[in-house]
PDB file of N, CA and C in Angstrom:
ATOM      1  N   UNK A  13     -36.545  -0.534 -49.464  1.00 54.00           N
ATOM      2  CA  UNK A  13     -34.703   0.033 -49.692  1.00 54.00           C
ATOM      3  C   UNK A  13     -34.050   0.142 -48.266  1.00 54.00           C
ATOM      4  N   UNK A  14     -33.043  -0.844 -48.277  1.00 55.00           N
ATOM      5  CA  UNK A  14     -32.178  -0.246 -47.117  1.00 55.00           C
ATOM      6  C   UNK A  14     -31.262   1.187 -46.825  1.00 55.00           C
ATOM      7  N   UNK A  15     -31.045   1.243 -45.714  1.00 54.00           N
ATOM      8  CA  UNK A  15     -30.488   2.983 -45.733  1.00 54.00           C
ATOM      9  C   UNK A  15     -29.018   2.030 -46.039  1.00 54.00           C
ATOM     10  N   UNK A  16     -28.112   3.522 -46.374  1.00 53.00           N
ATOM     11  CA  UNK A  16     -27.131   4.058 -46.804  1.00 53.00           C
ATOM     12  C   UNK A  16     -25.790   3.625 -45.191  1.00 53.00           C
ATOM     13  N   UNK A  17     -24.714   3.404 -45.291  1.00 53.00           N
ATOM     14  CA  UNK A  17     -24.488   2.901 -44.607  1.00 53.00           C
ATOM     15  C   UNK A  17     -23.218   3.560 -44.451  1.00 53.00           C
ATOM     16  N   UNK A  18     -22.640   3.915 -43.232  1.00 50.00           N
ATOM     17  CA  UNK A  18     -21.436   4.828 -43.029  1.00 50.00           C
ATOM     18  C   UNK A  18     -20.027   4.595 -44.225  1.00 50.00           C
ATOM     19  N   UNK A  19     -19.386   5.101 -45.021  1.00 49.00           N
ATOM     20  CA  UNK A  19     -17.992   4.467 -45.861  1.00 49.00           C
ATOM     21  C   UNK A  19     -17.174   4.147 -44.033  1.00 49.00           C
ATOM     22  N   UNK A  20     -16.874   5.332 -43.600  1.00 51.00           N
ATOM     23  CA  UNK A  20     -15.823   5.897 -42.980  1.00 51.00           C
ATOM     24  C   UNK A  20     -15.419   4.541 -41.295  1.00 51.00           C
ATOM     25  N   UNK A  21     -16.922   3.958 -41.279  1.00 50.00           N
ATOM     26  CA  UNK A  21     -17.559   2.650 -39.871  1.00 50.00           C
ATOM     27  C   UNK A  21     -16.418   1.539 -40.665  1.00 50.00           C
ATOM     28  N   UNK A  22     -16.914   1.210 -41.893  1.00 49.00           N
ATOM     29  CA  UNK A  22     -15.936  -0.143 -42.824  1.00 49.00           C
ATOM     30  C   UNK A  22     -14.534   0.419 -43.502  1.00 49.00           C
ATOM     31  N   UNK A  23     -13.204  -0.249 -42.623  1.00 53.00           N
ATOM     32  CA  UNK A  23     -12.161  -0.306 -43.921  1.00 53.00           C
ATOM     33  C   UNK A  23     -12.449  -0.978 -44.842  1.00 53.00           C
ATOM     34  N   UNK A  24     -12.991  -1.379 -45.205  1.00 59.00           N
ATOM     35  CA  UNK A  24     -13.867  -2.579 -46.698  1.00 59.00           C
ATOM     36  C   UNK A  24     -13.937  -1.929 -47.237  1.00 59.00           C
ATOM     37  N   UNK A  25     -14.310  -0.639 -47.178  1.00 59.00           N
ATOM     38  CA  UNK A  25     -15.463   0.146 -48.608  1.00 59.00           C
ATOM     39  C   UNK A  25     -14.465   1.254 -49.074  1.00 59.00           C
ATOM     40  N   UNK A  26     -13.984   1.841 -48.245  1.00 64.00           N
ATOM     41  CA  UNK A  26     -12.841   3.580 -47.775  1.00 64.00           C
ATOM     42  C   UNK A  26     -11.470   2.597 -49.131  1.00 64.00           C
ATOM     43  N   UNK A  27     -10.550   3.509 -49.609  1.00 67.00           N
ATOM     44  CA  UNK A  27      -9.884   3.325 -50.593  1.00 67.00           C
ATOM     45  C   UNK A  27      -8.643   3.242 -49.503  1.00 67.00           C
ATOM     46  N   UNK A  28      -7.739   2.439 -49.149  1.00 68.00           N
ATOM     47  CA  UNK A  28      -6.085   2.708 -48.312  1.00 68.00           C
ATOM     48  C   UNK A  28      -5.164   2.309 -49.871  1.00 68.00           C
ATOM     49  N   UNK A  29      -4.117   3.622 -49.174  1.00 69.00           N
ATOM     50  CA  UNK A  29      -3.508   3.839 -50.776  1.00 69.00           C
ATOM     51  C   UNK A  29      -2.179   2.249 -50.001  1.00 69.00           C
ATOM     52  N   UNK A  30      -1.437   1.713 -51.060  1.00 69.00           N
ATOM     53  CA  UNK A  30      -0.487   0.667 -50.583  1.00 69.00           C
ATOM     54  C   UNK A  30       0.007   1.784 -50.176  1.00 69.00           C
ATOM     55  N   UNK A  31       1.170   0.738 -49.209  1.00 71.00           N
ATOM     56  CA  UNK A  31       2.703   1.095 -48.435  1.00 71.00           C
ATOM     57  C   UNK A  31       3.667   1.826 -49.118  1.00 71.00           C
ATOM     58  N   UNK A  32       4.340   3.478 -48.892  1.00 76.00           N
ATOM     59  CA  UNK A  32       5.815   3.680 -49.865  1.00 76.00           C
ATOM     60  C   UNK A  32       6.411   3.205 -49.043  1.00 76.00           C
ATOM     61  N   UNK A  33       7.618   2.131 -50.027  1.00 77.00           N
ATOM     62  CA  UNK A  33       9.020   2.361 -49.702  1.00 77.00           C
ATOM     63  C   UNK A  33       9.319   3.788 -49.344  1.00 77.00           C
ATOM     64  N   UNK A  34       9.501   5.194 -50.036  1.00 79.00           N
ATOM     65  CA  UNK A  34      10.730   6.038 -50.149  1.00 79.00           C
ATOM     66  C   UNK A  34       9.782   7.024 -49.685  1.00 79.00           C
ATOM     67  N   UNK A  35      10.177   7.897 -49.360  1.00 79.00           N
ATOM     68  CA  UNK A  35       8.685   8.906 -49.179  1.00 79.00           C
ATOM     69  C   UNK A  35       9.666  10.410 -49.679  1.00 79.00           C
ATOM     70  N   UNK A  36      10.773  10.448 -50.418  1.00 81.00           N
ATOM     71  CA  UNK A  36      11.005  10.898 -51.564  1.00 81.00           C
ATOM     72  C   UNK A  36      11.223  10.499 -52.442  1.00 81.00           C
ATOM     73  N   UNK A  37      11.182  11.236 -53.954  1.00 79.00           N
ATOM     74  CA  UNK A  37      11.269  10.361 -54.992  1.00 79.00           C
ATOM     75  C   UNK A  37      13.083  10.032 -55.206  1.00 79.00           C
ATOM     76  N   UNK A  38      13.970  11.114 -54.777  1.00 83.00           N
ATOM     77  CA  UNK A  38      14.971  10.785 -54.798  1.00 83.00           C
ATOM     78  C   UNK A  38      15.770   9.867 -53.847  1.00 83.00           C
ATOM     79  N   UNK A  39      15.309   9.239 -53.068  1.00 82.00           N
ATOM     80  CA  UNK A  39      15.701   8.430 -51.762  1.00 82.00           C
ATOM     81  C   UNK A  39      14.837   6.780 -52.841  1.00 82.00           C
ATOM     82  N   UNK A  40      15.013   6.552 -54.156  1.00 81.00           N
ATOM     83  CA  UNK A  40      14.718   4.992 -54.642  1.00 81.00           C
ATOM     84  C   UNK A  40      16.284   4.734 -54.749  1.00 81.00           C
ATOM     85  N   UNK A  41      16.946   6.188 -56.081  1.00 85.00           N
ATOM     86  CA  UNK A  41      18.290   6.228 -55.803  1.00 85.00           C
ATOM     87  C   UNK A  41      19.029   5.792 -54.939  1.00 85.00           C
ATOM     88  N   UNK A  42      19.107   6.920 -53.637  1.00 85.00           N
ATOM     89  CA  UNK A  42      19.858   6.447 -52.769  1.00 85.00           C
ATOM     90  C   UNK A  42      19.624   5.453 -51.862  1.00 85.00           C
ATOM     91  N   UNK A  43      18.853   4.545 -51.789  1.00 83.00           N
ATOM     92  CA  UNK A  43      18.925   2.911 -51.356  1.00 83.00           C
ATOM     93  C   UNK A  43      19.484   1.857 -52.834  1.00 83.00           C
ATOM     94  N   UNK A  44      19.313   1.690 -53.498  1.00 82.00           N
ATOM     95  CA  UNK A  44      19.850   1.371 -54.728  1.00 82.00           C
ATOM     96  C   UNK A  44      21.495   0.959 -55.041  1.00 82.00           C
ATOM     97  N   UNK A  45      21.984   2.218 -54.099  1.00 84.00           N
ATOM     98  CA  UNK A  45      22.901   2.286 -54.237  1.00 84.00           C
ATOM     99  C   UNK A  45      23.994   1.237 -52.980  1.00 84.00           C
ATOM    100  N   UNK A  46      23.271   1.491 -51.463  1.00 82.00           N
ATOM    101  CA  UNK A  46      23.516   0.519 -50.712  1.00 82.00           C
ATOM    102  C   UNK A  46      24.542  -0.374 -51.214  1.00 82.00           C
ATOM    103  N   UNK A  47      23.677  -1.919 -51.508  1.00 78.00           N
ATOM    104  CA  UNK A  47      24.337  -3.441 -52.381  1.00 78.00           C
ATOM    105  C   UNK A  47      25.637  -3.134 -53.046  1.00 78.00           C
ATOM    106  N   UNK A  48      25.071  -1.876 -54.018  1.00 78.00           N
ATOM    107  CA  UNK A  48      26.867  -1.044 -54.452  1.00 78.00           C
ATOM    108  C   UNK A  48      27.354  -0.779 -53.955  1.00 78.00           C
ATOM    109  N   UNK A  49      27.778   0.188 -52.653  1.00 79.00           N
ATOM    110  CA  UNK A  49      28.223   0.665 -51.784  1.00 79.00           C
ATOM    111  C   UNK A  49      29.296   0.075 -50.814  1.00 79.00           C
ATOM    112  N   UNK A  50      28.101  -1.404 -50.953  1.00 78.00           N
ATOM    113  CA  UNK A  50      28.651  -1.801 -49.596  1.00 78.00           C
ATOM    114  C   UNK A  50      29.567  -3.386 -50.030  1.00 78.00           C
ATOM    115  N   UNK A  51      29.129  -3.736 -51.366  1.00 73.00           N
ATOM    116  CA  UNK A  51      29.916  -5.352 -51.484  1.00 73.00           C
ATOM    117  C   UNK A  51      28.829  -6.007 -51.092  1.00 73.00           C
ATOM    118  N   UNK A  52      27.855  -5.612 -51.259  1.00 74.00           N
ATOM    119  CA  UNK A  52      26.729  -7.119 -51.182  1.00 74.00           C
ATOM    120  C   UNK A  52      26.969  -7.171 -49.076  1.00 74.00           C
ATOM    121  N   UNK A  53      27.211  -6.690 -48.452  1.00 82.00           N
ATOM    122  CA  UNK A  53      27.121  -6.551 -46.793  1.00 82.00           C
ATOM    123  C   UNK A  53      26.443  -6.026 -46.119  1.00 82.00           C
ATOM    124  N   UNK A  54      26.228  -5.133 -46.628  1.00 85.00           N
ATOM    125  CA  UNK A  54      24.773  -3.693 -46.122  1.00 85.00           C
ATOM    126  C   UNK A  54      23.628  -4.485 -47.193  1.00 85.00           C
ATOM    127  N   UNK A  55      23.713  -5.862 -48.291  1.00 87.00           N
ATOM    128  CA  UNK A  55      22.693  -5.436 -49.553  1.00 87.00           C
ATOM    129  C   UNK A  55      20.722  -5.518 -48.155  1.00 87.00           C
ATOM    130  N   UNK A  56      21.479  -6.051 -47.348  1.00 90.00           N
ATOM    131  CA  UNK A  56      19.759  -6.148 -46.474  1.00 90.00           C
ATOM    132  C   UNK A  56      18.782  -5.788 -45.666  1.00 90.00           C
ATOM    133  N   UNK A  57      19.983  -4.287 -45.834  1.00 89.00           N
ATOM    134  CA  UNK A  57      19.125  -3.087 -44.615  1.00 89.00           C
ATOM    135  C   UNK A  57      17.868  -2.460 -45.441  1.00 89.00           C
ATOM    136  N   UNK A  58      18.088  -2.100 -47.006  1.00 89.00           N
ATOM    137  CA  UNK A  58      17.036  -1.396 -47.330  1.00 89.00           C
ATOM    138  C   UNK A  58      15.162  -2.883 -47.839  1.00 89.00           C
ATOM    139  N   UNK A  59      15.496  -4.011 -47.278  1.00 90.00           N
ATOM    140  CA  UNK A  59      14.674  -4.903 -46.801  1.00 90.00           C
ATOM    141  C   UNK A  59      14.025  -4.412 -45.296  1.00 90.00           C
ATOM    142  N   UNK A  60      15.224  -4.947 -44.807  1.00 91.00           N
ATOM    143  CA  UNK A  60      14.755  -4.662 -43.116  1.00 91.00           C
ATOM    144  C   UNK A  60      13.750  -3.324 -43.403  1.00 91.00           C
ATOM    145  N   UNK A  61      14.182  -2.397 -43.913  1.00 89.00           N
ATOM    146  CA  UNK A  61      13.131  -0.757 -43.528  1.00 89.00           C
ATOM    147  C   UNK A  61      12.297  -1.703 -44.067  1.00 89.00           C
ATOM    148  N   UNK A  62      11.852  -2.128 -45.223  1.00 88.00           N
ATOM    149  CA  UNK A  62      10.552  -2.206 -46.558  1.00 88.00           C
ATOM    150  C   UNK A  62       9.741  -2.871 -45.480  1.00 88.00           C
ATOM    151  N   UNK A  63      10.846  -4.411 -44.922  1.00 90.00           N
ATOM    152  CA  UNK A  63       9.805  -5.030 -44.395  1.00 90.00           C
ATOM    153  C   UNK A  63       9.205  -4.044 -43.053  1.00 90.00           C
ATOM    154  N   UNK A  64       9.603  -3.264 -42.388  1.00 91.00           N
ATOM    155  CA  UNK A  64       9.161  -2.815 -41.089  1.00 91.00           C
ATOM    156  C   UNK A  64       7.924  -1.552 -41.447  1.00 91.00           C
ATOM    157  N   UNK A  65       7.910  -0.980 -43.145  1.00 87.00           N
ATOM    158  CA  UNK A  65       7.120  -0.610 -42.963  1.00 87.00           C
ATOM    159  C   UNK A  65       6.018  -1.293 -43.741  1.00 87.00           C
ATOM    160  N   UNK A  66       6.745  -1.999 -43.828  1.00 87.00           N
ATOM    161  CA  UNK A  66       5.613  -3.860 -44.561  1.00 87.00           C
ATOM    162  C   UNK A  66       4.935  -3.119 -46.230  1.00 87.00           C
ATOM    163  N   UNK A  67       5.905  -2.781 -46.796  1.00 87.00           N
ATOM    164  CA  UNK A  67       6.385  -2.566 -48.289  1.00 87.00           C
ATOM    165  C   UNK A  67       6.855  -4.352 -48.619  1.00 87.00           C
ATOM    166  N   UNK A  68       7.614  -5.268 -48.233  1.00 89.00           N
ATOM    167  CA  UNK A  68       8.204  -6.090 -48.536  1.00 89.00           C
ATOM    168  C   UNK A  68       6.853  -7.208 -47.544  1.00 89.00           C
ATOM    169  N   UNK A  69       7.462  -8.517 -47.688  1.00 92.00           N
ATOM    170  CA  UNK A  69       6.633  -9.623 -46.996  1.00 92.00           C
ATOM    171  C   UNK A  69       8.268  -9.701 -46.067  1.00 92.00           C
ATOM    172  N   UNK A  70       7.851 -10.616 -44.342  1.00 93.00           N
ATOM    173  CA  UNK A  70       9.283 -10.726 -43.860  1.00 93.00           C
ATOM    174  C   UNK A  70       9.852 -11.896 -45.093  1.00 93.00           C
ATOM    175  N   UNK A  71       9.619 -13.134 -45.075  1.00 95.00           N
ATOM    176  CA  UNK A  71      10.096 -13.330 -45.828  1.00 95.00           C
ATOM    177  C   UNK A  71      11.706 -13.015 -47.257  1.00 95.00           C
ATOM    178  N   UNK A  72      11.353 -12.261 -47.468  1.00 92.00           N
ATOM    179  CA  UNK A  72      11.475 -11.739 -48.367  1.00 92.00           C
ATOM    180  C   UNK A  72      12.621 -11.110 -48.011  1.00 92.00           C
ATOM    181  N   UNK A  73      12.257  -9.871 -46.605  1.00 92.00           N
ATOM    182  CA  UNK A  73      13.589  -9.015 -45.824  1.00 92.00           C
ATOM    183  C   UNK A  73      14.971 -10.540 -45.408  1.00 92.00           C
ATOM    184  N   UNK A  74      14.374 -11.727 -45.550  1.00 94.00           N
ATOM    185  CA  UNK A  74      15.210 -12.765 -44.672  1.00 94.00           C
ATOM    186  C   UNK A  74      16.609 -13.106 -45.351  1.00 94.00           C
ATOM    187  N   UNK A  75      15.212 -13.474 -46.680  1.00 93.00           N
ATOM    188  CA  UNK A  75      15.865 -14.025 -47.936  1.00 93.00           C
ATOM    189  C   UNK A  75      17.428 -13.227 -48.173  1.00 93.00           C
ATOM    190  N   UNK A  76      17.872 -11.781 -47.666  1.00 92.00           N
ATOM    191  CA  UNK A  76      18.220 -11.084 -48.220  1.00 92.00           C
ATOM    192  C   UNK A  76      19.748 -10.436 -46.857  1.00 92.00           C
ATOM    193  N   UNK A  77      19.206 -11.184 -45.693  1.00 93.00           N
ATOM    194  CA  UNK A  77      19.820 -11.165 -44.549  1.00 93.00           C
ATOM    195  C   UNK A  77      21.048 -12.338 -44.748  1.00 93.00           C
ATOM    196  N   UNK A  78      20.146 -14.010 -44.991  1.00 93.00           N
ATOM    197  CA  UNK A  78      20.740 -15.016 -45.149  1.00 93.00           C
ATOM    198  C   UNK A  78      21.907 -14.140 -46.662  1.00 93.00           C
ATOM    199  N   UNK A  79      21.323 -13.655 -47.561  1.00 90.00           N
ATOM    200  CA  UNK A  79      22.088 -14.154 -49.069  1.00 90.00           C
ATOM    201  C   UNK A  79      24.004 -12.963 -48.082  1.00 90.00           C
ATOM    202  N   UNK A  80      23.469 -12.191 -47.918  1.00 90.00           N
ATOM    203  CA  UNK A  80      24.600 -11.202 -46.619  1.00 90.00           C
ATOM    204  C   UNK A  80      25.057 -12.180 -45.360  1.00 90.00           C
ATOM    205  N   UNK A  81      24.104 -12.940 -45.084  1.00 91.00           N
ATOM    206  CA  UNK A  81      25.199 -13.848 -44.341  1.00 91.00           C
ATOM    207  C   UNK A  81      26.526 -14.801 -45.150  1.00 91.00           C
ATOM    208  N   UNK A  82      26.119 -14.548 -45.727  1.00 89.00           N
ATOM    209  CA  UNK A  82      26.357 -16.282 -46.740  1.00 89.00           C
ATOM    210  C   UNK A  82      27.834 -15.264 -47.330  1.00 89.00           C
ATOM    211  N   UNK A  83      28.254 -14.505 -47.876  1.00 85.00           N
ATOM    212  CA  UNK A  83      28.686 -12.470 -47.944  1.00 85.00           C
ATOM    213  C   UNK A  83      29.278 -12.722 -47.129  1.00 85.00           C
ATOM    214  N   UNK A  84      29.045 -12.389 -45.652  1.00 86.00           N
ATOM    215  CA  UNK A  84      29.973 -11.942 -44.665  1.00 86.00           C
ATOM    216  C   UNK A  84      30.890 -13.174 -43.759  1.00 86.00           C
ATOM    217  N   UNK A  85      30.417 -14.640 -43.857  1.00 86.00           N
ATOM    218  CA  UNK A  85      30.993 -15.465 -43.780  1.00 86.00           C
ATOM    219  C   UNK A  85      31.886 -16.008 -44.878  1.00 86.00           C
ATOM    220  N   UNK A  86      32.082 -15.883 -46.110  1.00 82.00           N
ATOM    221  CA  UNK A  86      32.544 -15.836 -46.576  1.00 82.00           C
ATOM    222  C   UNK A  86      33.952 -15.015 -46.841  1.00 82.00           C
ATOM    223  N   UNK A  87      33.791 -14.270 -46.733  1.00 78.00           N
ATOM    224  CA  UNK A  87      34.513 -12.805 -46.446  1.00 78.00           C
ATOM    225  C   UNK A  87      35.786 -13.494 -44.641  1.00 78.00           C
ATOM    226  N   UNK A  88      35.025 -13.973 -44.161  1.00 81.00           N
ATOM    227  CA  UNK A  88      35.911 -14.847 -42.674  1.00 81.00           C
ATOM    228  C   UNK A  88      36.837 -15.568 -42.949  1.00 81.00           C
ATOM    229  N   UNK A  89      36.267 -16.484 -43.461  1.00 82.00           N
ATOM    230  CA  UNK A  89      36.773 -17.692 -43.849  1.00 82.00           C
ATOM    231  C   UNK A  89      38.311 -17.902 -45.269  1.00 82.00           C
ATOM    232  N   UNK A  90      37.260 -17.147 -46.106  1.00 77.00           N
ATOM    233  CA  UNK A  90      37.859 -16.972 -47.030  1.00 77.00           C
ATOM    234  C   UNK A  90      38.777 -18.592 -47.814  1.00 77.00           C
ATOM    235  N   UNK A  91      37.039 -18.938 -48.673  1.00 76.00           N
ATOM    236  CA  UNK A  91      37.907 -20.035 -48.738  1.00 76.00           C
ATOM    237  C   UNK A  91      38.571 -20.780 -49.917  1.00 76.00           C
ATOM    238  N   UNK A  92      39.908 -21.307 -50.675  1.00 76.00           N
ATOM    239  CA  UNK A  92      40.648 -21.600 -51.079  1.00 76.00           C
ATOM    240  C   UNK A  92      39.716 -22.582 -52.170  1.00 76.00           C
ATOM    241  N   UNK A  93      39.994 -21.636 -53.422  1.00 71.00           N
ATOM    242  CA  UNK A  93      39.200 -22.379 -54.903  1.00 71.00           C
ATOM    243  C   UNK A  93      39.157 -21.771 -55.798  1.00 71.00           C
ATOM    244  N   UNK A  94      37.614 -21.732 -56.400  1.00 70.00           N
ATOM    245  CA  UNK A  94      37.905 -21.018 -58.091  1.00 70.00           C
ATOM    246  C   UNK A  94      36.907 -19.758 -57.442  1.00 70.00           C
ATOM    247  N   UNK A  95      37.567 -18.978 -57.360  1.00 77.00           N
ATOM    248  CA  UNK A  95      37.227 -17.390 -57.139  1.00 77.00           C
ATOM    249  C   UNK A  95      36.397 -16.754 -58.606  1.00 77.00           C
ATOM    250  N   UNK A  96      36.578 -17.319 -59.834  1.00 80.00           N
ATOM    251  CA  UNK A  96      35.547 -17.065 -60.285  1.00 80.00           C
ATOM    252  C   UNK A  96      34.203 -17.487 -60.321  1.00 80.00           C
ATOM    253  N   UNK A  97      33.722 -18.245 -60.269  1.00 81.00           N
ATOM    254  CA  UNK A  97      32.881 -18.748 -59.284  1.00 81.00           C
ATOM    255  C   UNK A  97      32.006 -17.491 -58.676  1.00 81.00           C
ATOM    256  N   UNK A  98      32.761 -17.305 -57.191  1.00 82.00           N
ATOM    257  CA  UNK A  98      32.126 -17.131 -56.267  1.00 82.00           C
ATOM    258  C   UNK A  98      32.225 -15.233 -56.617  1.00 82.00           C
ATOM    259  N   UNK A  99      32.906 -14.912 -57.296  1.00 83.00           N
ATOM    260  CA  UNK A  99      33.371 -13.307 -57.669  1.00 83.00           C
ATOM    261  C   UNK A  99      31.982 -13.237 -58.453  1.00 83.00           C
ATOM    262  N   UNK A 100      30.867 -14.455 -59.407  1.00 87.00           N
ATOM    263  CA  UNK A 100      30.532 -14.138 -60.672  1.00 87.00           C
ATOM    264  C   UNK A 100      28.878 -13.645 -59.566  1.00 87.00           C
ATOM    265  N   UNK A 101      28.870 -15.024 -58.656  1.00 86.00           N
ATOM    266  CA  UNK A 101      27.958 -15.043 -57.677  1.00 86.00           C
ATOM    267  C   UNK A 101      27.627 -13.868 -56.724  1.00 86.00           C
ATOM    268  N   UNK A 102      28.736 -12.963 -56.274  1.00 86.00           N
ATOM    269  CA  UNK A 102      28.446 -11.675 -55.806  1.00 86.00           C
ATOM    270  C   UNK A 102      28.032 -11.175 -56.632  1.00 86.00           C
ATOM    271  N   UNK A 103      28.583 -10.581 -58.107  1.00 87.00           N
ATOM    272  CA  UNK A 103      27.764  -9.147 -58.986  1.00 87.00           C
ATOM    273  C   UNK A 103      27.257  -9.949 -58.775  1.00 87.00           C
ATOM    274  N   UNK A 104      25.996 -11.085 -59.364  1.00 90.00           N
ATOM    275  CA  UNK A 104      24.813 -11.101 -59.013  1.00 90.00           C
ATOM    276  C   UNK A 104      24.433 -11.415 -58.187  1.00 90.00           C
ATOM    277  N   UNK A 105      24.527 -11.354 -56.704  1.00 90.00           N
ATOM    278  CA  UNK A 105      24.054 -10.745 -55.950  1.00 90.00           C
ATOM    279  C   UNK A 105      23.313  -9.004 -55.725  1.00 90.00           C
ATOM    280  N   UNK A 106      24.682  -8.729 -55.837  1.00 88.00           N
ATOM    281  CA  UNK A 106      24.709  -6.885 -56.039  1.00 88.00           C
ATOM    282  C   UNK A 106      23.492  -6.465 -57.428  1.00 88.00           C
ATOM    283  N   UNK A 107      23.417  -7.302 -57.774  1.00 90.00           N
ATOM    284  CA  UNK A 107      23.193  -6.756 -59.444  1.00 90.00           C
ATOM    285  C   UNK A 107      21.551  -6.771 -58.918  1.00 90.00           C
ATOM    286  N   UNK A 108      20.868  -8.413 -58.023  1.00 91.00           N
ATOM    287  CA  UNK A 108      19.908  -8.922 -58.030  1.00 91.00           C
ATOM    288  C   UNK A 108      18.794  -7.810 -56.573  1.00 91.00           C
ATOM    289  N   UNK A 109      19.641  -7.320 -56.413  1.00 89.00           N
ATOM    290  CA  UNK A 109      19.774  -6.182 -54.894  1.00 89.00           C
ATOM    291  C   UNK A 109      19.772  -5.051 -55.503  1.00 89.00           C
ATOM    292  N   UNK A 110      20.461  -4.745 -56.257  1.00 88.00           N
ATOM    293  CA  UNK A 110      19.786  -3.323 -56.672  1.00 88.00           C
ATOM    294  C   UNK A 110      18.844  -2.701 -57.276  1.00 88.00           C
ATOM    295  N   UNK A 111      18.475  -4.086 -58.358  1.00 89.00           N
ATOM    296  CA  UNK A 111      16.720  -4.066 -59.062  1.00 89.00           C
ATOM    297  C   UNK A 111      16.250  -4.618 -58.422  1.00 89.00           C
ATOM    298  N   UNK A 112      16.241  -5.546 -56.949  1.00 88.00           N
ATOM    299  CA  UNK A 112      14.628  -5.555 -56.168  1.00 88.00           C
ATOM    300  C   UNK A 112      14.775  -3.968 -55.822  1.00 88.00           C
ATOM    301  N   UNK A 113      15.581  -3.245 -54.869  1.00 86.00           N
ATOM    302  CA  UNK A 113      16.348  -2.372 -54.311  1.00 86.00           C
ATOM    303  C   UNK A 113      14.999  -1.248 -55.395  1.00 86.00           C
ATOM    304  N   UNK A 114      15.514  -1.437 -56.745  1.00 85.00           N
ATOM    305  CA  UNK A 114      14.800   0.525 -57.072  1.00 85.00           C
ATOM    306  C   UNK A 114      13.904  -0.447 -57.604  1.00 85.00           C
ATOM    307  N   UNK A 115      12.786  -1.550 -57.836  1.00 84.00           N
ATOM    308  CA  UNK A 115      11.435  -1.894 -57.743  1.00 84.00           C
ATOM    309  C   UNK A 115      10.600  -1.941 -56.507  1.00 84.00           C
ATOM    310  N   UNK A 116      11.271  -1.405 -55.545  1.00 82.00           N
ATOM    311  CA  UNK A 116      10.408  -1.881 -54.750  1.00 82.00           C
ATOM    312  C   UNK A 116       9.289  -0.358 -53.874  1.00 82.00           C
ATOM    313  N   UNK A 117       9.289   0.481 -55.507  1.00 74.00           N
ATOM    314  CA  UNK A 117       8.058   1.372 -54.996  1.00 74.00           C
ATOM    315  C   UNK A 117       7.756   1.636 -56.198  1.00 74.00           C
ATOM    316  N   UNK A 118       6.917   1.298 -57.025  1.00 69.00           N
ATOM    317  CA  UNK A 118       6.973   1.410 -58.197  1.00 69.00           C
ATOM    318  C   UNK A 118       6.918   3.121 -59.136  1.00 69.00           C
ATOM    319  N   UNK A 119       6.717   3.188 -59.739  1.00 55.00           N
ATOM    320  CA  UNK A 119       7.678   4.699 -60.594  1.00 55.00           C
ATOM    321  C   UNK A 119       5.900   5.088 -60.819  1.00 55.00           C
ATOM    322  N   UNK A 120       5.379   6.363 -59.971  1.00 53.00           N
ATOM    323  CA  UNK A 120       3.945   6.853 -60.207  1.00 53.00           C
ATOM    324  C   UNK A 120       3.110   7.423 -61.749  1.00 53.00           C
ATOM    325  N   UNK A 121       2.981   6.564 -62.236  1.00 48.00           N
ATOM    326  CA  UNK A 121       2.576   7.460 -63.704  1.00 48.00           C
ATOM    327  C   UNK A 121       1.528   8.430 -63.911  1.00 48.00           C
ATOM    328  N   UNK A 122       2.651  10.253 -64.240  1.00 41.00           N
ATOM    329  CA  UNK A 122       1.363  11.391 -63.969  1.00 41.00           C
ATOM    330  C   UNK A 122      -0.378  10.930 -64.477  1.00 41.00           C
ATOM    331  N   UNK A 123      -1.110  11.791 -64.032  1.00 40.00           N
ATOM    332  CA  UNK A 123      -2.122  11.333 -64.788  1.00 40.00           C
ATOM    333  C   UNK A 123      -2.967  12.116 -65.098  1.00 40.00           C
ATOM    334  N   UNK A 124      -3.281  13.110 -66.483  1.00 42.00           N
ATOM    335  CA  UNK A 124      -3.019  13.889 -67.199  1.00 42.00           C
ATOM    336  C   UNK A 124      -4.642  14.145 -66.978  1.00 42.00           C
TER     337      UNK A 124
END
């Protein structure tokens, strides 16, 4: 019979909790207010924090940085054209960012 191994010597055998985006429950809603309060200019900030905490991959944070840069650029150049399309695209970006921020740290189910 093989000798038992020490589970602390091998990380593959131990359980590692997934990283948490939020240190406290109220932070989920505080971070979700960022894209709403900033009109998408700072929507990338929670995703940079989540990437630094290893909650999301770098490409997700990069997509939100690019999206925010797009809206910054449009704010600077103020293009002439159909404002309705840009308005609805901006609203969709803000809604998507808000929902994704709320979903960064899944709701913990209480075990009875």
